[in-house]
Amino acid sequence: MIRSVMALAALLFLAGCASNPYLEQSLKPAAQRHESKEWFEKEWGKPSGTSKRWFGSGETWTYYRIAGGTARILGGINPHECEITLRFDKEGKLDDYSYSSGC
């Protein structure tokens, strides 16, 4: 009994830490090429929100997307919300990125 509970807990932990391979395929190369804010605005559209980073070291952009969903028991879908955060350096080039587990 304890083994099955531990196995289930480990499986849930790994599922929660899993990354999105489709999102990684677009973000990882963009980060390696240090794509500009203009490139993201052209390819992804205007961000949902922007903010300045500490001490004028760049800007943070946030995109919100719906990434699929799960079926409800009585019909309809509960959407999965995805938050993508892009961090740009002083020159406006992509420095780092992250996204929520809902992606």
mmCIF file of N, CA, C and O in Angstrom:
data_model
loop_
_atom_site.group_PDB
_atom_site.id
_atom_site.type_symbol
_atom_site.label_atom_id
_atom_site.label_comp_id
_atom_site.label_asym_id
_atom_site.label_seq_id
_atom_site.Cartn_x
_atom_site.Cartn_y
_atom_site.Cartn_z
ATOM 1 N N MET A 1 0.820 -1.189 0.000
ATOM 2 C CA MET A 1 0.000 0.000 0.000
ATOM 3 C C MET A 1 0.863 1.252 0.000
ATOM 4 O O MET A 1 0.621 2.165 -0.772
ATOM 5 N N ILE A 2 1.869 1.279 0.855
ATOM 6 C CA ILE A 2 2.737 2.450 0.951
ATOM 7 C C ILE A 2 3.517 2.632 -0.350
ATOM 8 O O ILE A 2 3.694 3.755 -0.823
ATOM 9 N N ARG A 3 3.954 1.533 -0.951
ATOM 10 C CA ARG A 3 4.690 1.621 -2.218
ATOM 11 C C ARG A 3 3.830 2.242 -3.314
ATOM 12 O O ARG A 3 4.301 3.063 -4.092
ATOM 13 N N SER A 4 2.566 1.829 -3.391
ATOM 14 C CA SER A 4 1.703 2.372 -4.436
ATOM 15 C C SER A 4 1.419 3.855 -4.204
ATOM 16 O O SER A 4 1.347 4.631 -5.151
ATOM 17 N N VAL A 5 1.277 4.270 -2.957
ATOM 18 C CA VAL A 5 1.070 5.685 -2.650
ATOM 19 C C VAL A 5 2.316 6.484 -3.012
ATOM 20 O O VAL A 5 2.229 7.561 -3.601
ATOM 21 N N MET A 6 3.489 5.956 -2.696
ATOM 22 C CA MET A 6 4.740 6.647 -3.028
ATOM 23 C C MET A 6 4.938 6.716 -4.539
ATOM 24 O O MET A 6 5.390 7.739 -5.065
ATOM 25 N N ALA A 7 4.599 5.649 -5.241
ATOM 26 C CA ALA A 7 4.723 5.650 -6.696
ATOM 27 C C ALA A 7 3.787 6.674 -7.322
ATOM 28 O O ALA A 7 4.166 7.399 -8.247
ATOM 29 N N LEU A 8 2.562 6.755 -6.804
ATOM 30 C CA LEU A 8 1.610 7.745 -7.310
ATOM 31 C C LEU A 8 2.098 9.162 -7.030
ATOM 32 O O LEU A 8 2.021 10.035 -7.896
ATOM 33 N N ALA A 9 2.643 9.405 -5.856
ATOM 34 C CA ALA A 9 3.167 10.730 -5.508
ATOM 35 C C ALA A 9 4.337 11.106 -6.416
ATOM 36 O O ALA A 9 4.433 12.241 -6.881
ATOM 37 N N ALA A 10 5.211 10.157 -6.692
ATOM 38 C CA ALA A 10 6.346 10.414 -7.585
ATOM 39 C C ALA A 10 5.868 10.713 -9.000
ATOM 40 O O ALA A 10 6.390 11.616 -9.667
ATOM 41 N N LEU A 11 4.877 9.979 -9.465
ATOM 42 C CA LEU A 11 4.333 10.209 -10.805
ATOM 43 C C LEU A 11 3.700 11.594 -10.908
ATOM 44 O O LEU A 11 3.919 12.314 -11.882
ATOM 45 N N LEU A 12 2.930 11.989 -9.903
ATOM 46 C CA LEU A 12 2.315 13.319 -9.901
ATOM 47 C C LEU A 12 3.368 14.414 -9.837
ATOM 48 O O LEU A 12 3.241 15.448 -10.498
ATOM 49 N N PHE A 13 4.422 14.197 -9.067
ATOM 50 C CA PHE A 13 5.505 15.182 -8.983
ATOM 51 C C PHE A 13 6.188 15.347 -10.332
ATOM 52 O O PHE A 13 6.418 16.461 -10.792
ATOM 53 N N LEU A 14 6.485 14.242 -11.002
ATOM 54 C CA LEU A 14 7.129 14.311 -12.312
ATOM 55 C C LEU A 14 6.227 14.941 -13.359
ATOM 56 O O LEU A 14 6.687 15.688 -14.221
ATOM 57 N N ALA A 15 4.949 14.664 -13.291
ATOM 58 C CA ALA A 15 4.014 15.267 -14.244
ATOM 59 C C ALA A 15 3.937 16.776 -14.038
ATOM 60 O O ALA A 15 3.838 17.536 -15.000
ATOM 61 N N GLY A 16 4.004 17.224 -12.807
ATOM 62 C CA GLY A 16 3.969 18.650 -12.512
ATOM 63 C C GLY A 16 5.228 19.379 -12.944
ATOM 64 O O GLY A 16 5.207 20.563 -13.231
ATOM 65 N N CYS A 17 6.345 18.671 -13.018
ATOM 66 C CA CYS A 17 7.617 19.284 -13.394
ATOM 67 C C CYS A 17 7.921 19.126 -14.874
ATOM 68 O O CYS A 17 8.972 19.551 -15.336
ATOM 69 N N ALA A 18 7.050 18.492 -15.601
ATOM 70 C CA ALA A 18 7.315 18.252 -17.022
ATOM 71 C C ALA A 18 7.281 19.556 -17.796
ATOM 72 O O ALA A 18 6.574 20.480 -17.460
ATOM 73 N N SER A 19 8.099 19.610 -18.840
ATOM 74 C CA SER A 19 8.107 20.802 -19.674
ATOM 75 C C SER A 19 7.279 20.556 -20.925
ATOM 76 O O SER A 19 6.906 19.436 -21.231
ATOM 77 N N ASN A 20 7.002 21.612 -21.646
ATOM 78 C CA ASN A 20 6.218 21.536 -22.863
ATOM 79 C C ASN A 20 7.174 21.483 -24.048
ATOM 80 O O ASN A 20 7.804 22.491 -24.365
ATOM 81 N N PRO A 21 7.312 20.340 -24.736
ATOM 82 C CA PRO A 21 8.289 20.234 -25.819
ATOM 83 C C PRO A 21 7.976 21.146 -26.997
ATOM 84 O O PRO A 21 8.884 21.640 -27.659
ATOM 85 N N TYR A 22 6.698 21.420 -27.245
ATOM 86 C CA TYR A 22 6.341 22.293 -28.364
ATOM 87 C C TYR A 22 6.723 23.740 -28.074
ATOM 88 O O TYR A 22 7.239 24.444 -28.938
ATOM 89 N N LEU A 23 6.481 24.179 -26.843
ATOM 90 C CA LEU A 23 6.849 25.530 -26.456
ATOM 91 C C LEU A 23 8.369 25.669 -26.391
ATOM 92 O O LEU A 23 8.926 26.682 -26.816
ATOM 93 N N GLU A 24 9.035 24.638 -25.900
ATOM 94 C CA GLU A 24 10.503 24.659 -25.850
ATOM 95 C C GLU A 24 11.109 24.768 -27.248
ATOM 96 O O GLU A 24 12.123 25.420 -27.440
ATOM 97 N N GLN A 25 10.479 24.124 -28.253
ATOM 98 C CA GLN A 25 10.999 24.168 -29.620
ATOM 99 C C GLN A 25 10.971 25.573 -30.195
ATOM 100 O O GLN A 25 11.743 25.890 -31.083
ATOM 101 N N SER A 26 10.078 26.418 -29.725
ATOM 102 C CA SER A 26 10.047 27.790 -30.231
ATOM 103 C C SER A 26 10.844 28.744 -29.339
ATOM 104 O O SER A 26 11.469 29.671 -29.842
ATOM 105 N N LEU A 27 10.852 28.528 -28.027
ATOM 106 C CA LEU A 27 11.519 29.456 -27.131
ATOM 107 C C LEU A 27 13.028 29.221 -27.012
ATOM 108 O O LEU A 27 13.790 30.186 -26.968
ATOM 109 N N LYS A 28 13.458 27.969 -26.963
ATOM 110 C CA LYS A 28 14.877 27.696 -26.773
ATOM 111 C C LYS A 28 15.730 28.249 -27.917
ATOM 112 O O LYS A 28 16.719 28.947 -27.666
ATOM 113 N N PRO A 29 15.383 27.991 -29.197
ATOM 114 C CA PRO A 29 16.183 28.583 -30.284
ATOM 115 C C PRO A 29 16.124 30.114 -30.293
ATOM 116 O O PRO A 29 17.118 30.770 -30.588
ATOM 117 N N ALA A 30 14.967 30.674 -29.949
ATOM 118 C CA ALA A 30 14.841 32.134 -29.900
ATOM 119 C C ALA A 30 15.764 32.708 -28.822
ATOM 120 O O ALA A 30 16.383 33.752 -29.021
ATOM 121 N N ALA A 31 15.872 32.018 -27.692
ATOM 122 C CA ALA A 31 16.767 32.470 -26.624
ATOM 123 C C ALA A 31 18.226 32.324 -27.048
ATOM 124 O O ALA A 31 19.045 33.194 -26.756
ATOM 125 N N GLN A 32 18.557 31.242 -27.739
ATOM 126 C CA GLN A 32 19.930 31.048 -28.200
ATOM 127 C C GLN A 32 20.327 32.085 -29.247
ATOM 128 O O GLN A 32 21.481 32.491 -29.311
ATOM 129 N N ARG A 33 19.370 32.533 -30.071
ATOM 130 C CA ARG A 33 19.642 33.560 -31.083
ATOM 131 C C ARG A 33 19.501 34.966 -30.509
ATOM 132 O O ARG A 33 19.758 35.935 -31.202
ATOM 133 N N HIS A 34 19.065 35.071 -29.241
ATOM 134 C CA HIS A 34 18.828 36.360 -28.588
ATOM 135 C C HIS A 34 17.923 37.237 -29.456
ATOM 136 O O HIS A 34 18.253 38.371 -29.789
ATOM 137 N N GLU A 35 16.762 36.675 -29.803
ATOM 138 C CA GLU A 35 15.804 37.405 -30.631
ATOM 139 C C GLU A 35 15.372 38.701 -29.950
ATOM 140 O O GLU A 35 15.360 38.801 -28.729
ATOM 141 N N SER A 36 14.997 39.677 -30.754
ATOM 142 C CA SER A 36 14.635 40.999 -30.255
ATOM 143 C C SER A 36 13.154 41.063 -29.879
ATOM 144 O O SER A 36 12.349 40.214 -30.253
ATOM 145 N N LYS A 37 12.811 42.137 -29.154
ATOM 146 C CA LYS A 37 11.415 42.375 -28.803
ATOM 147 C C LYS A 37 10.577 42.551 -30.073
ATOM 148 O O LYS A 37 9.448 42.088 -30.143
ATOM 149 N N GLU A 38 11.155 43.197 -31.069
ATOM 150 C CA GLU A 38 10.441 43.405 -32.336
ATOM 151 C C GLU A 38 10.098 42.078 -32.998
ATOM 152 O O GLU A 38 9.022 41.903 -33.562
ATOM 153 N N TRP A 39 11.019 41.111 -32.934
ATOM 154 C CA TRP A 39 10.782 39.792 -33.529
ATOM 155 C C TRP A 39 9.596 39.119 -32.838
ATOM 156 O O TRP A 39 8.713 38.565 -33.493
ATOM 157 N N PHE A 40 9.579 39.160 -31.492
ATOM 158 C CA PHE A 40 8.482 38.536 -30.749
ATOM 159 C C PHE A 40 7.157 39.234 -31.030
ATOM 160 O O PHE A 40 6.125 38.586 -31.176
ATOM 161 N N GLU A 41 7.190 40.557 -31.124
ATOM 162 C CA GLU A 41 5.948 41.268 -31.402
ATOM 163 C C GLU A 41 5.426 40.922 -32.794
ATOM 164 O O GLU A 41 4.213 40.776 -32.994
ATOM 165 N N LYS A 42 6.316 40.739 -33.755
ATOM 166 C CA LYS A 42 5.911 40.354 -35.110
ATOM 167 C C LYS A 42 5.377 38.923 -35.141
ATOM 168 O O LYS A 42 4.352 38.638 -35.760
ATOM 169 N N GLU A 43 6.069 37.996 -34.466
ATOM 170 C CA GLU A 43 5.710 36.576 -34.509
ATOM 171 C C GLU A 43 4.584 36.206 -33.547
ATOM 172 O O GLU A 43 3.771 35.343 -33.850
ATOM 173 N N TRP A 44 4.540 36.810 -32.368
ATOM 174 C CA TRP A 44 3.597 36.420 -31.325
ATOM 175 C C TRP A 44 2.512 37.457 -31.076
ATOM 176 O O TRP A 44 1.570 37.200 -30.344
ATOM 177 N N GLY A 45 2.664 38.673 -31.595
ATOM 178 C CA GLY A 45 1.720 39.737 -31.332
ATOM 179 C C GLY A 45 2.121 40.536 -30.105
ATOM 180 O O GLY A 45 3.152 40.290 -29.483
ATOM 181 N N LYS A 46 1.308 41.509 -29.761
ATOM 182 C CA LYS A 46 1.586 42.351 -28.591
ATOM 183 C C LYS A 46 1.500 41.508 -27.323
ATOM 184 O O LYS A 46 0.635 40.645 -27.200
ATOM 185 N N PRO A 47 2.392 41.765 -26.355
ATOM 186 C CA PRO A 47 2.322 41.016 -25.096
ATOM 187 C C PRO A 47 1.101 41.418 -24.281
ATOM 188 O O PRO A 47 0.557 42.512 -24.442
ATOM 189 N N SER A 48 0.671 40.547 -23.403
ATOM 190 C CA SER A 48 -0.455 40.834 -22.518
ATOM 191 C C SER A 48 -0.071 41.868 -21.468
ATOM 192 O O SER A 48 -0.920 42.614 -20.993
ATOM 193 N N GLY A 49 1.211 41.898 -21.103
ATOM 194 C CA GLY A 49 1.682 42.857 -20.110
ATOM 195 C C GLY A 49 3.180 43.040 -20.209
ATOM 196 O O GLY A 49 3.894 42.142 -20.673
ATOM 197 N N THR A 50 3.665 44.206 -19.797
ATOM 198 C CA THR A 50 5.106 44.488 -19.775
ATOM 199 C C THR A 50 5.455 45.152 -18.453
ATOM 200 O O THR A 50 4.605 45.780 -17.812
ATOM 201 N N SER A 51 6.708 45.009 -18.056
ATOM 202 C CA SER A 51 7.208 45.690 -16.860
ATOM 203 C C SER A 51 8.718 45.853 -16.990
ATOM 204 O O SER A 51 9.382 45.102 -17.703
ATOM 205 N N LYS A 52 9.255 46.845 -16.297
ATOM 206 C CA LYS A 52 10.701 47.083 -16.283
ATOM 207 C C LYS A 52 11.356 46.116 -15.311
ATOM 208 O O LYS A 52 10.771 45.765 -14.278
ATOM 209 N N ARG A 53 12.566 45.693 -15.639
ATOM 210 C CA ARG A 53 13.342 44.858 -14.725
ATOM 211 C C ARG A 53 14.120 45.756 -13.764
ATOM 212 O O ARG A 53 14.211 46.957 -13.948
ATOM 213 N N TRP A 54 14.714 45.153 -12.757
ATOM 214 C CA TRP A 54 15.428 45.895 -11.715
ATOM 215 C C TRP A 54 16.547 46.744 -12.297
ATOM 216 O O TRP A 54 17.297 46.309 -13.155
ATOM 217 N N PHE A 55 16.680 47.936 -11.813
ATOM 218 C CA PHE A 55 17.780 48.857 -12.099
ATOM 219 C C PHE A 55 17.962 49.117 -13.592
ATOM 220 O O PHE A 55 19.075 49.239 -14.082
ATOM 221 N N GLY A 56 16.867 49.147 -14.334
ATOM 222 C CA GLY A 56 16.939 49.453 -15.756
ATOM 223 C C GLY A 56 17.681 48.418 -16.573
ATOM 224 O O GLY A 56 18.239 48.712 -17.624
ATOM 225 N N SER A 57 17.689 47.166 -16.097
ATOM 226 C CA SER A 57 18.447 46.122 -16.793
ATOM 227 C C SER A 57 17.636 45.432 -17.883
ATOM 228 O O SER A 57 17.999 44.359 -18.329
ATOM 229 N N GLY A 58 16.556 46.033 -18.335
ATOM 230 C CA GLY A 58 15.765 45.436 -19.402
ATOM 231 C C GLY A 58 14.279 45.492 -19.116
ATOM 232 O O GLY A 58 13.809 46.328 -18.349
ATOM 233 N N GLU A 59 13.559 44.582 -19.745
ATOM 234 C CA GLU A 59 12.103 44.580 -19.657
ATOM 235 C C GLU A 59 11.598 43.141 -19.600
ATOM 236 O O GLU A 59 12.219 42.235 -20.141
ATOM 237 N N THR A 60 10.470 42.957 -18.942
ATOM 238 C CA THR A 60 9.816 41.648 -18.860
ATOM 239 C C THR A 60 8.489 41.729 -19.593
ATOM 240 O O THR A 60 7.714 42.655 -19.354
ATOM 241 N N TRP A 61 8.257 40.784 -20.483
ATOM 242 C CA TRP A 61 6.988 40.683 -21.203
ATOM 243 C C TRP A 61 6.274 39.435 -20.739
ATOM 244 O O TRP A 61 6.900 38.391 -20.518
ATOM 245 N N THR A 62 4.950 39.509 -20.636
ATOM 246 C CA THR A 62 4.140 38.360 -20.247
ATOM 247 C C THR A 62 3.062 38.134 -21.297
ATOM 248 O O THR A 62 2.393 39.075 -21.716
ATOM 249 N N TYR A 63 2.952 36.886 -21.723
ATOM 250 C CA TYR A 63 1.891 36.466 -22.639
ATOM 251 C C TYR A 63 1.000 35.475 -21.902
ATOM 252 O O TYR A 63 1.493 34.613 -21.179
ATOM 253 N N TYR A 64 -0.307 35.602 -22.081
ATOM 254 C CA TYR A 64 -1.265 34.643 -21.540
ATOM 255 C C TYR A 64 -1.941 33.940 -22.710
ATOM 256 O O TYR A 64 -2.406 34.587 -23.643
ATOM 257 N N ARG A 65 -1.981 32.627 -22.665
ATOM 258 C CA ARG A 65 -2.582 31.834 -23.727
ATOM 259 C C ARG A 65 -3.448 30.742 -23.112
ATOM 260 O O ARG A 65 -3.263 30.346 -21.967
ATOM 261 N N ILE A 66 -4.396 30.250 -23.897
ATOM 262 C CA ILE A 66 -5.173 29.067 -23.524
ATOM 263 C C ILE A 66 -4.494 27.881 -24.204
ATOM 264 O O ILE A 66 -4.271 27.895 -25.413
ATOM 265 N N ALA A 67 -4.139 26.888 -23.419
ATOM 266 C CA ALA A 67 -3.396 25.734 -23.940
ATOM 267 C C ALA A 67 -4.209 24.467 -23.713
ATOM 268 O O ALA A 67 -3.945 23.690 -22.806
ATOM 269 N N GLY A 68 -5.231 24.276 -24.504
ATOM 270 C CA GLY A 68 -6.051 23.069 -24.377
ATOM 271 C C GLY A 68 -6.971 23.153 -23.174
ATOM 272 O O GLY A 68 -7.268 24.224 -22.662
ATOM 273 N N GLY A 69 -7.420 22.014 -22.725
ATOM 274 C CA GLY A 69 -8.316 21.968 -21.586
ATOM 275 C C GLY A 69 -8.708 20.540 -21.259
ATOM 276 O O GLY A 69 -8.335 19.604 -21.950
ATOM 277 N N THR A 70 -9.454 20.399 -20.195
ATOM 278 C CA THR A 70 -9.954 19.089 -19.796
ATOM 279 C C THR A 70 -11.478 19.125 -19.837
ATOM 280 O O THR A 70 -12.095 20.139 -19.531
ATOM 281 N N ALA A 71 -12.059 18.010 -20.220
ATOM 282 C CA ALA A 71 -13.515 17.922 -20.342
ATOM 283 C C ALA A 71 -14.161 17.922 -18.965
ATOM 284 O O ALA A 71 -13.662 17.316 -18.021
ATOM 285 N N ARG A 72 -15.268 18.624 -18.860
ATOM 286 C CA ARG A 72 -16.058 18.619 -17.636
ATOM 287 C C ARG A 72 -16.978 17.405 -17.635
ATOM 288 O O ARG A 72 -17.325 16.876 -18.684
ATOM 289 N N ILE A 73 -17.400 17.005 -16.476
ATOM 290 C CA ILE A 73 -18.276 15.844 -16.347
ATOM 291 C C ILE A 73 -19.622 16.098 -17.030
ATOM 292 O O ILE A 73 -20.144 15.249 -17.725
ATOM 293 N N LEU A 74 -20.155 17.297 -16.873
ATOM 294 C CA LEU A 74 -21.466 17.611 -17.441
ATOM 295 C C LEU A 74 -21.372 18.286 -18.812
ATOM 296 O O LEU A 74 -22.334 18.862 -19.292
ATOM 297 N N GLY A 75 -20.235 18.228 -19.422
ATOM 298 C CA GLY A 75 -20.051 18.826 -20.743
ATOM 299 C C GLY A 75 -19.272 20.123 -20.666
ATOM 300 O O GLY A 75 -19.154 20.742 -19.618
ATOM 301 N N GLY A 76 -18.716 20.529 -21.780
ATOM 302 C CA GLY A 76 -17.900 21.735 -21.822
ATOM 303 C C GLY A 76 -16.445 21.422 -21.511
ATOM 304 O O GLY A 76 -16.060 20.262 -21.335
ATOM 305 N N ILE A 77 -15.646 22.464 -21.437
ATOM 306 C CA ILE A 77 -14.207 22.288 -21.218
ATOM 307 C C ILE A 77 -13.716 23.288 -20.177
ATOM 308 O O ILE A 77 -14.107 24.452 -20.195
ATOM 309 N N ASN A 78 -12.848 22.829 -19.286
ATOM 310 C CA ASN A 78 -12.117 23.713 -18.380
ATOM 311 C C ASN A 78 -10.803 24.048 -19.064
ATOM 312 O O ASN A 78 -9.951 23.173 -19.241
ATOM 313 N N PRO A 79 -10.599 25.308 -19.480
ATOM 314 C CA PRO A 79 -9.377 25.653 -20.208
ATOM 315 C C PRO A 79 -8.146 25.653 -19.309
ATOM 316 O O PRO A 79 -8.241 25.956 -18.118
ATOM 317 N N HIS A 80 -6.998 25.301 -19.886
ATOM 318 C CA HIS A 80 -5.717 25.392 -19.184
ATOM 319 C C HIS A 80 -5.112 26.736 -19.540
ATOM 320 O O HIS A 80 -4.920 27.045 -20.716
ATOM 321 N N GLU A 81 -4.819 27.536 -18.542
ATOM 322 C CA GLU A 81 -4.219 28.844 -18.765
ATOM 323 C C GLU A 81 -2.710 28.719 -18.753
ATOM 324 O O GLU A 81 -2.145 28.042 -17.912
ATOM 325 N N CYS A 82 -2.072 29.376 -19.704
ATOM 326 C CA CYS A 82 -0.625 29.314 -19.856
ATOM 327 C C CYS A 82 -0.065 30.721 -19.723
ATOM 328 O O CYS A 82 -0.521 31.640 -20.405
ATOM 329 N N GLU A 83 0.890 30.917 -18.846
ATOM 330 C CA GLU A 83 1.574 32.207 -18.683
ATOM 331 C C GLU A 83 3.013 32.044 -19.135
ATOM 332 O O GLU A 83 3.759 31.237 -18.587
ATOM 333 N N ILE A 84 3.409 32.822 -20.152
ATOM 334 C CA ILE A 84 4.765 32.781 -20.694
ATOM 335 C C ILE A 84 5.435 34.105 -20.352
ATOM 336 O O ILE A 84 4.905 35.171 -20.661
ATOM 337 N N THR A 85 6.600 34.039 -19.708
ATOM 338 C CA THR A 85 7.338 35.234 -19.315
ATOM 339 C C THR A 85 8.639 35.296 -20.095
ATOM 340 O O THR A 85 9.419 34.343 -20.086
ATOM 341 N N LEU A 86 8.851 36.413 -20.771
ATOM 342 C CA LEU A 86 10.081 36.652 -21.534
ATOM 343 C C LEU A 86 10.837 37.793 -20.876
ATOM 344 O O LEU A 86 10.263 38.840 -20.581
ATOM 345 N N ARG A 87 12.136 37.601 -20.632
ATOM 346 C CA ARG A 87 12.960 38.641 -20.010
ATOM 347 C C ARG A 87 13.975 39.130 -21.044
ATOM 348 O O ARG A 87 14.772 38.338 -21.550
ATOM 349 N N PHE A 88 13.933 40.426 -21.323
ATOM 350 C CA PHE A 88 14.821 41.038 -22.303
ATOM 351 C C PHE A 88 15.896 41.855 -21.596
ATOM 352 O O PHE A 88 15.644 42.452 -20.552
ATOM 353 N N ASP A 89 17.094 41.912 -22.198
ATOM 354 C CA ASP A 89 18.184 42.703 -21.626
ATOM 355 C C ASP A 89 18.045 44.171 -22.029
ATOM 356 O O ASP A 89 17.059 44.572 -22.637
ATOM 357 N N LYS A 90 19.040 44.994 -21.688
ATOM 358 C CA LYS A 90 18.996 46.431 -21.974
ATOM 359 C C LYS A 90 18.888 46.718 -23.464
ATOM 360 O O LYS A 90 18.290 47.706 -23.863
ATOM 361 N N GLU A 91 19.465 45.854 -24.296
ATOM 362 C CA GLU A 91 19.438 46.061 -25.744
ATOM 363 C C GLU A 91 18.154 45.551 -26.393
ATOM 364 O O GLU A 91 18.007 45.619 -27.612
ATOM 365 N N GLY A 92 17.232 44.991 -25.605
ATOM 366 C CA GLY A 92 15.972 44.494 -26.144
ATOM 367 C C GLY A 92 16.081 43.104 -26.737
ATOM 368 O O GLY A 92 15.241 42.690 -27.532
ATOM 369 N N LYS A 93 17.089 42.333 -26.341
ATOM 370 C CA LYS A 93 17.288 40.962 -26.818
ATOM 371 C C LYS A 93 16.845 39.987 -25.734
ATOM 372 O O LYS A 93 17.035 40.230 -24.540
ATOM 373 N N LEU A 94 16.281 38.851 -26.163
ATOM 374 C CA LEU A 94 15.789 37.852 -25.205
ATOM 375 C C LEU A 94 16.935 37.322 -24.368
ATOM 376 O O LEU A 94 17.939 36.831 -24.877
ATOM 377 N N ASP A 95 16.782 37.424 -23.049
ATOM 378 C CA ASP A 95 17.801 37.011 -22.107
ATOM 379 C C ASP A 95 17.425 35.694 -21.432
ATOM 380 O O ASP A 95 18.261 34.829 -21.227
ATOM 381 N N ASP A 96 16.138 35.538 -21.102
ATOM 382 C CA ASP A 96 15.670 34.350 -20.386
ATOM 383 C C ASP A 96 14.160 34.240 -20.576
ATOM 384 O O ASP A 96 13.495 35.200 -20.944
ATOM 385 N N TYR A 97 13.616 33.060 -20.297
ATOM 386 C CA TYR A 97 12.173 32.848 -20.413
ATOM 387 C C TYR A 97 11.731 31.804 -19.403
ATOM 388 O O TYR A 97 12.544 31.023 -18.891
ATOM 389 N N SER A 98 10.439 31.801 -19.116
ATOM 390 C CA SER A 98 9.854 30.759 -18.276
ATOM 391 C C SER A 98 8.367 30.680 -18.629
ATOM 392 O O SER A 98 7.817 31.577 -19.263
ATOM 393 N N TYR A 99 7.729 29.584 -18.212
ATOM 394 C CA TYR A 99 6.289 29.434 -18.438
ATOM 395 C C TYR A 99 5.698 28.586 -17.338
ATOM 396 O O TYR A 99 6.393 27.804 -16.695
ATOM 397 N N SER A 100 4.399 28.759 -17.139
ATOM 398 C CA SER A 100 3.714 28.083 -16.047
ATOM 399 C C SER A 100 3.448 26.618 -16.389
ATOM 400 O O SER A 100 3.560 26.196 -17.537
ATOM 401 N N SER A 101 3.058 25.868 -15.388
ATOM 402 C CA SER A 101 2.806 24.442 -15.576
ATOM 403 C C SER A 101 1.558 24.174 -16.397
ATOM 404 O O SER A 101 1.351 23.071 -16.861
ATOM 405 N N GLY A 102 0.710 25.193 -16.601
ATOM 406 C CA GLY A 102 -0.502 25.008 -17.391
ATOM 407 C C GLY A 102 -0.257 24.975 -18.886
ATOM 408 O O GLY A 102 -1.176 24.762 -19.658
ATOM 409 N N CYS A 103 0.972 25.209 -19.298
ATOM 410 C CA CYS A 103 1.285 25.284 -20.726
ATOM 411 C C CYS A 103 1.392 23.909 -21.368
ATOM 412 O O CYS A 103 1.806 22.974 -20.806
#
